Coordinates of C-alpha atoms in Angstrom, one line a residue:
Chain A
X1261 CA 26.5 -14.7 -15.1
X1262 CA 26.5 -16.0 -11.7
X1263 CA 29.7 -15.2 -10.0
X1264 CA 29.0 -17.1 -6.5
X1265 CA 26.6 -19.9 -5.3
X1266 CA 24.2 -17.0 -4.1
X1267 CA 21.3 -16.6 -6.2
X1268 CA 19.9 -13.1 -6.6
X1269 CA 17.3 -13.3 -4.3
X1270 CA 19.7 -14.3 -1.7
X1271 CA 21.7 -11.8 -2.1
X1272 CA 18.9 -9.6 -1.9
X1273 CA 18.3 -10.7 1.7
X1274 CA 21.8 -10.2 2.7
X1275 CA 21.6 -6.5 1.4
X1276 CA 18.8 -6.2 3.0
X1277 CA 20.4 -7.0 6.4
X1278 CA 22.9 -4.2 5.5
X1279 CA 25.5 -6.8 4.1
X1280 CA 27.3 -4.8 1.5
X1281 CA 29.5 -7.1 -0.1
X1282 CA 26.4 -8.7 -1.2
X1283 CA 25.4 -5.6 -2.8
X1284 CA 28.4 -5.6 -4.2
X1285 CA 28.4 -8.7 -6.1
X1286 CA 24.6 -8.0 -7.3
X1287 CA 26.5 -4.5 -8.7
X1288 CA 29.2 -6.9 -10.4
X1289 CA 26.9 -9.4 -12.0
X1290 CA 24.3 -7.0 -13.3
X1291 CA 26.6 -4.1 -14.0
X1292 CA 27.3 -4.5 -17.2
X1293 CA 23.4 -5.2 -18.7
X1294 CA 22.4 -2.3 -16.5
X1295 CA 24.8 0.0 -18.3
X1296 CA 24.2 -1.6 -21.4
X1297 CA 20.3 -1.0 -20.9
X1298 CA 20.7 2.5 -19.8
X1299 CA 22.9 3.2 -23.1
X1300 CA 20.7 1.9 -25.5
X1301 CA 17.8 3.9 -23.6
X1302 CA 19.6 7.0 -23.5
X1303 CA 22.5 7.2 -26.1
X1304 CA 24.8 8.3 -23.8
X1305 CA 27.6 6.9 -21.5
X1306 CA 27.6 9.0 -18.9
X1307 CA 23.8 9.2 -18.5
X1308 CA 23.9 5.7 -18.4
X1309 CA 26.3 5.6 -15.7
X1310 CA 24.2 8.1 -13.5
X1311 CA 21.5 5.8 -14.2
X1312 CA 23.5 2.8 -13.3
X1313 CA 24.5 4.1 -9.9
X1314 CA 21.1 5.4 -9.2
X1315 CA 19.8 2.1 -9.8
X1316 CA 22.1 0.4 -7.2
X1317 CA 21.4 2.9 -4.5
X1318 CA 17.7 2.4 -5.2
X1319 CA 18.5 -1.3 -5.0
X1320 CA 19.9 -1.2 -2.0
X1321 CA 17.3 0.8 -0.2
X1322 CA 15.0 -1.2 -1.1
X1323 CA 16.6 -4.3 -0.5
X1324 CA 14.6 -4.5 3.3
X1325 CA 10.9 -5.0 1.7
X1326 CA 11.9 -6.3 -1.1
X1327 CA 9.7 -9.9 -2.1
X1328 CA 11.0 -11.9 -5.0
X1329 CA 7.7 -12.1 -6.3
X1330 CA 9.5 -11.5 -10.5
X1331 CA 12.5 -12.3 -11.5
X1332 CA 15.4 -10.4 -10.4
X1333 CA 16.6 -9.2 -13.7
X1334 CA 12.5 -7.8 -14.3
X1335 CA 12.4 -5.9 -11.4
X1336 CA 15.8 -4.5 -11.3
X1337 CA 15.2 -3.2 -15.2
X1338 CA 11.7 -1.7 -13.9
X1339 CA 14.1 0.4 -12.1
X1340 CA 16.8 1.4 -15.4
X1341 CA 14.0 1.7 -17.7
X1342 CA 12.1 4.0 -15.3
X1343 CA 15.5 6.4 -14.3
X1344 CA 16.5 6.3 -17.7
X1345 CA 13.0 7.7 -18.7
X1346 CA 13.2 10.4 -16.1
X1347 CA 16.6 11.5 -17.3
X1348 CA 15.2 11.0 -21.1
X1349 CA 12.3 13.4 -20.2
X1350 CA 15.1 16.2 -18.5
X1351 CA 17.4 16.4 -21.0
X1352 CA 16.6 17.3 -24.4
X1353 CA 16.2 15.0 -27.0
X1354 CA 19.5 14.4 -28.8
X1355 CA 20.3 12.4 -31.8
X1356 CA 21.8 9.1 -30.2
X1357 CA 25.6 9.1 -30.6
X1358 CA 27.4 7.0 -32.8
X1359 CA 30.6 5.3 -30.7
X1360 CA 29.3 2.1 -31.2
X1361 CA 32.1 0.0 -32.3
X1362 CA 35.1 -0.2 -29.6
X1363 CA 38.7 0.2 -29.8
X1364 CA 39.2 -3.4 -29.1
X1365 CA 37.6 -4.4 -32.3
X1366 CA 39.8 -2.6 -34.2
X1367 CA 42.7 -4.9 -33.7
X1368 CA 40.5 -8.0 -34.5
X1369 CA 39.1 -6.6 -37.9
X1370 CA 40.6 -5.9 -40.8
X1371 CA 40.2 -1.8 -41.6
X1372 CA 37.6 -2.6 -44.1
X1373 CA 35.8 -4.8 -42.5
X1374 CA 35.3 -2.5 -39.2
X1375 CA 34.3 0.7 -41.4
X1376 CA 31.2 -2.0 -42.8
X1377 CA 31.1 -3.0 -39.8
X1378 CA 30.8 0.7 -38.3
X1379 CA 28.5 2.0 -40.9
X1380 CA 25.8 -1.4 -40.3
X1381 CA 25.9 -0.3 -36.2
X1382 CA 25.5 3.2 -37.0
X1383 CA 22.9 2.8 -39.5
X1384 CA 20.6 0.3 -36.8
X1385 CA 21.5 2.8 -34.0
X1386 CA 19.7 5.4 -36.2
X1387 CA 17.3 3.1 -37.4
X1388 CA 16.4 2.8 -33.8
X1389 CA 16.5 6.3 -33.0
X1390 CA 14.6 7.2 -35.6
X1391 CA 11.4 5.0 -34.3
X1392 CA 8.8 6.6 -32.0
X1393 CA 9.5 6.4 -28.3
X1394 CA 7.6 3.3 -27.3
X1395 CA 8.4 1.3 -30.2
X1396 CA 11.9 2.3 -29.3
X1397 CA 11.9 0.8 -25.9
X1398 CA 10.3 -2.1 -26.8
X1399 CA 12.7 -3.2 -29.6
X1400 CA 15.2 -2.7 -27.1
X1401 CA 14.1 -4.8 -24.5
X1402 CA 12.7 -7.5 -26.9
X1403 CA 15.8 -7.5 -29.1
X1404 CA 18.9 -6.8 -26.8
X1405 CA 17.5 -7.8 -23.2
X1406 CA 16.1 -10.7 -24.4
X1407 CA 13.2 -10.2 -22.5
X1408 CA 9.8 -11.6 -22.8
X1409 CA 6.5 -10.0 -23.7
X1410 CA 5.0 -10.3 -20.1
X1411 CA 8.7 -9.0 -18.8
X1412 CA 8.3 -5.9 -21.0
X1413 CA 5.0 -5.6 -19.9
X1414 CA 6.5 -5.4 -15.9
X1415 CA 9.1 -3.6 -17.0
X1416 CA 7.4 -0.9 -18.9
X1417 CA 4.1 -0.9 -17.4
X1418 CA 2.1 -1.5 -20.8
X1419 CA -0.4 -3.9 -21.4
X1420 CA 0.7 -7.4 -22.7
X1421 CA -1.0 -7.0 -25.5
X1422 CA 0.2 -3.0 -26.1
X1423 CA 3.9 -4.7 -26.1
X1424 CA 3.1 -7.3 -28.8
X1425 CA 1.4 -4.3 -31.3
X1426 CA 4.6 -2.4 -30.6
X1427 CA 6.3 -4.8 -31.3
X1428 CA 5.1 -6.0 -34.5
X1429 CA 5.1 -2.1 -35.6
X1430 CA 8.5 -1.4 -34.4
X1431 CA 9.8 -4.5 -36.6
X1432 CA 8.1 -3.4 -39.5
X1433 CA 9.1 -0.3 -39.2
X1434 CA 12.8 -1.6 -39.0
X1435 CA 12.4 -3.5 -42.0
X1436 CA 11.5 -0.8 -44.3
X1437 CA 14.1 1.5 -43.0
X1438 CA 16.8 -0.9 -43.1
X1439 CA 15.9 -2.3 -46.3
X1440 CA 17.8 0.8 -47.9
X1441 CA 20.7 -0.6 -47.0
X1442 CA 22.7 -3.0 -49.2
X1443 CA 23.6 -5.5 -46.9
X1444 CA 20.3 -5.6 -45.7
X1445 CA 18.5 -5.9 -49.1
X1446 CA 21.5 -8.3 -50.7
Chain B
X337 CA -4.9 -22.2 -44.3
X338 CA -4.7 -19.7 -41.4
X339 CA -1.9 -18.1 -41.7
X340 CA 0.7 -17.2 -38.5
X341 CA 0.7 -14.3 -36.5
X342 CA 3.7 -12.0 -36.5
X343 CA 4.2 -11.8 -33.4
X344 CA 4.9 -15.7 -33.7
X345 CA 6.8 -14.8 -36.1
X346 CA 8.8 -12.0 -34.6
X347 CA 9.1 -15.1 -31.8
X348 CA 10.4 -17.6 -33.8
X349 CA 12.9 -15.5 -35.1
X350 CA 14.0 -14.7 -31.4
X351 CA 14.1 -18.8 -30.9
X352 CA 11.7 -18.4 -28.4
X353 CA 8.9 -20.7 -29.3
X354 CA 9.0 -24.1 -27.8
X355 CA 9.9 -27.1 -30.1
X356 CA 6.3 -28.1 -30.6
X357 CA 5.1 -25.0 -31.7
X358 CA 8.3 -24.6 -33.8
X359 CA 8.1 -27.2 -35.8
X360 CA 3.9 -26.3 -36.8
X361 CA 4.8 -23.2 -38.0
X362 CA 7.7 -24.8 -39.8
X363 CA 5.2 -26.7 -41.5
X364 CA 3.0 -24.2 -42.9
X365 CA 5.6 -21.8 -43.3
X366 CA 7.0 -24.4 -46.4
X367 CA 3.3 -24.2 -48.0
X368 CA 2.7 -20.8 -47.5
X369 CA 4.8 -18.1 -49.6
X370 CA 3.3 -15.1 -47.6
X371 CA 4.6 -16.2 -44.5
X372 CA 7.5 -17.2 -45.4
X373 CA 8.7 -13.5 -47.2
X374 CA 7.4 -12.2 -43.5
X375 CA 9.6 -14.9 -41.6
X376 CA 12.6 -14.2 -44.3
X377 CA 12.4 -10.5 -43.8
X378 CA 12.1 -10.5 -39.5
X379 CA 14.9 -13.0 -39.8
X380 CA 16.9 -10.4 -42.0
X381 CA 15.9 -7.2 -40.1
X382 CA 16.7 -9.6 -36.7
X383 CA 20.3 -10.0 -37.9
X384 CA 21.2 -6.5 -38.9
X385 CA 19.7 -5.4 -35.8
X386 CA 22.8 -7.6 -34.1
X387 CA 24.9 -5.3 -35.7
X388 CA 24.5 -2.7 -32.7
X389 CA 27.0 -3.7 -29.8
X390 CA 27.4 -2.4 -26.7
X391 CA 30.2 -2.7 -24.5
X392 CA 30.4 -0.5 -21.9
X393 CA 33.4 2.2 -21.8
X394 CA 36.4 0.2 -19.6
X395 CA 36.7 3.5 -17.3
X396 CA 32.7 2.8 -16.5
X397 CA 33.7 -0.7 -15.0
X398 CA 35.0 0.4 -11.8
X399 CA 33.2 3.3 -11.1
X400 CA 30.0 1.1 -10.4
X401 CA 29.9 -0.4 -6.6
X402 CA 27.4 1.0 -4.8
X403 CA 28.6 3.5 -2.2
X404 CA 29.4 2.0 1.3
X405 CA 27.0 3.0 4.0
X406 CA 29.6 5.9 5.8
X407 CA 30.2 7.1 2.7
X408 CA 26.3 7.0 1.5
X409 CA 25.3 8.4 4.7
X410 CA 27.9 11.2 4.4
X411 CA 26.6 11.5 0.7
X412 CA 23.0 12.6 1.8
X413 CA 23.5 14.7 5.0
X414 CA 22.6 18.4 4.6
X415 CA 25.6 20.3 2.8
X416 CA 25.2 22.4 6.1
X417 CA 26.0 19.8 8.2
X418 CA 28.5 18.7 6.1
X419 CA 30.3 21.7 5.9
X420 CA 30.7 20.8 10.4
X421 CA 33.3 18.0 9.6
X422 CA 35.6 17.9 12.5
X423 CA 38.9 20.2 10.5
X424 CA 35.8 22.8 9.7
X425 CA 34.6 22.9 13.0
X426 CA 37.8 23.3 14.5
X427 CA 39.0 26.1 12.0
X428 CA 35.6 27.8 12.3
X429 CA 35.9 27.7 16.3
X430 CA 39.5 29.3 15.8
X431 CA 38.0 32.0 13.7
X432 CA 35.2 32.9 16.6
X433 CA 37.9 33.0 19.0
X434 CA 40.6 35.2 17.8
X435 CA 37.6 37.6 16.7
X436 CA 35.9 38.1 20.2
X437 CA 39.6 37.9 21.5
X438 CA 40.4 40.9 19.3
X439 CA 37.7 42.7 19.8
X440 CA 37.4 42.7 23.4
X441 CA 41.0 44.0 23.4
X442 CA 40.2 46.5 21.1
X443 CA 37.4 47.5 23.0
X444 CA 39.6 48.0 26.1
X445 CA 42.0 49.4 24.7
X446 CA 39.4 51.8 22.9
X447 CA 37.7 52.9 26.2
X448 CA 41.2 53.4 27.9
X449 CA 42.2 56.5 25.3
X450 CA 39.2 58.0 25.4
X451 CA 37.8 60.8 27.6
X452 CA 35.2 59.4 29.6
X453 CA 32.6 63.0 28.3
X454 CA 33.5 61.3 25.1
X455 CA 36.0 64.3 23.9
X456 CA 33.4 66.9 24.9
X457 CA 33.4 69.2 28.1
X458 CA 30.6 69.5 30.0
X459 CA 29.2 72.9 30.2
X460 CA 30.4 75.6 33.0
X461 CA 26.7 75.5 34.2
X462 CA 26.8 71.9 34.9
X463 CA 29.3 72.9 37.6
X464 CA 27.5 76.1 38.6
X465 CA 24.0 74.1 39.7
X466 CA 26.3 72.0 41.3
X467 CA 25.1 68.9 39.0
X468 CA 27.7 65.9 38.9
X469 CA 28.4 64.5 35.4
X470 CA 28.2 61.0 35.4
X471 CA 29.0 60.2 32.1
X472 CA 30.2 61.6 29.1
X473 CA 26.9 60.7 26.9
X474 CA 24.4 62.9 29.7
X475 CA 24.8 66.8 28.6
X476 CA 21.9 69.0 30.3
X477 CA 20.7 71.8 27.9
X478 CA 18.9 73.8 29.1
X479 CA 15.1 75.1 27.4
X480 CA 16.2 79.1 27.2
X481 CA 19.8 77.8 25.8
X482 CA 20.2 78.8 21.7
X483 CA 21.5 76.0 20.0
X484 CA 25.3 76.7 18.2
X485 CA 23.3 76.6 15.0
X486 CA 21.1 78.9 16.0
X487 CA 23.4 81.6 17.5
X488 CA 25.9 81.2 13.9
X489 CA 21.9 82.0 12.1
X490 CA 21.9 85.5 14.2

């Protein structure tokens, strides 16, 4: 992840002092997980990507008062999880797309293996869809952020102990509607 | 025997319980057949779930730097004002130009071909009294004077 000898919170100072190519290698390192967040969130590439560049400008401005008091990564996907929700709540709610498995896989996998392959993504992307808004989120964060209950509880801006009911709910829930599937089950 | 939460569970699975705690759950989790169908399950439903990658599009990559400040400050001035860069201003000062230009020759050129009563004579009474016409916009009519209208009606 880390690209330079500057930490994130350093480079947070320089931005703050209008250095941009510090902003630009916070862009670099977190690009990707920002995009990746907004994605999952949204279901949609170029939603994400709005998101993504709003959540840079946003970093930036506040770059001048901004106090290290969390981690980095928390604060910064306060800011993703809270666009992407805005542009969740504009746009209509639309079943999540299924472009999941990349072209690059396709020369790695044998044909048969990728259409499993396919189908399992698609089938957990719907699973995911399918849960109720908050369990949604929280799966995720928990699951593909890798974040902690107390992060998701910064992040989202539910109690501690809200995240770990969704959570046990949203797993449960995952289990029985993935248990249809025969990979799953066998 | 107390059996473990499952959001310890959920936890373990994630291999984010520390070694201590790891290995007591282990424990009871090899005596207890309940917890164990949980643990086997969240370990299954973990896995599948691993299934759903993300890699974001390769024409996203570069499109990602935050803008520079000219170009964010240019981003969020007024369309107004934007519409004022310097070739707009110049073109838009041309424009004002030719058109007063144009129209003040026009205007001169207007004035010079026409009469100055504006195309009407002024009455042979004007002359009579011995009034001066200064313009052609000031025509005296007199009270006892029929209109045209009025004479064409009788």
């Amino acid at each position: 992840m880390d690209k330079g000898p500057s930490s994130d919170a350093e480079l947070m100072a320089r931005v703050g002092r209008n250095d941009m190519a510090a902003l630009g290698l916070l862009a670099e390192r977190h690009r990707d997980r920002v995009l990746s967040l907004a994605y999952r969130l949204l279901g949609d590439w170029h939603r994400a990507e709005d998101v993504a560049q709003e959540t840079f400008l946003r970093v930036r401005q506040a770059a001048r008062g901004y106090e290290p008091q969390a981690k980095f990564t928390t604060w910064l996907y306060r800011i993703v999880h809270n666009l992407s929700m805005d542009q969740h709540r504009r746009a209509a709610r639309a079943p999540l797309p299924l472009e999941v498995v990349q072209e690059t896989e396709m020369e790695d996998s044998s044909r048969h293996d990728l259409a499993e392959k396919a189908e399992l993504a698609q089938l957990v992307q719907r699973a995911i869809g399918q849960l109720p808004d908050r369990q949604r989120r929280v799966v995720i964060l928990h699951r593909y952020e890798g974040l902690s209950h107390g992060e998701i509880s910064e992040i989202a801006g539910w109690s501690r102990s809200a995240v770990e009911s969704l959570l046990v709910r949203a797993y449960e829930n995952l289990r029985e509607n993935l248990a249809q599937h025969e990979d799953f089950s066998g | 025997m107390e059996h473990v939460g499952e959001i310890e569970l959920i936890e373990l699975v994630a291999g984010r319980v520390n070694a201590q705690r790891k290995a007591a759950v282990l424990d009871h989790i090899r005596l207890c057949p309940q917890c164990r169908e949980k643990l086997d399950g969240l370990r299954k439903t973990w896995d599948v779930l691993g299934a759903w990658e993300v890699r974001p599009p390769e024409h996203l990559a570069s499109t990602q730097v935050p803008p520079t400040p000219a170009a964010e400050k240019k981003d969020l001035r007024p369309s107004v004002i934007r519409l004022l860069d310097l070739g707009m201003a110049l073109r838009f000062a041309a424009a004002i130009v030719i058109t007063a230009t144009v129209g003040y020759a026009g205007g001169r050129w207007s004035s010079r071909r026409t009469p100055a009563a504006g195309g009407i004579e002024p009455p042979e009474y004007i002359s009579a009294l011995g009034l001066d016409v200064a313009d052609g916009l000031s025509t005296l009519v007199l009270q006892d004077e029929s209109l045209p209208a009025e004479e064409e009606r009788v």
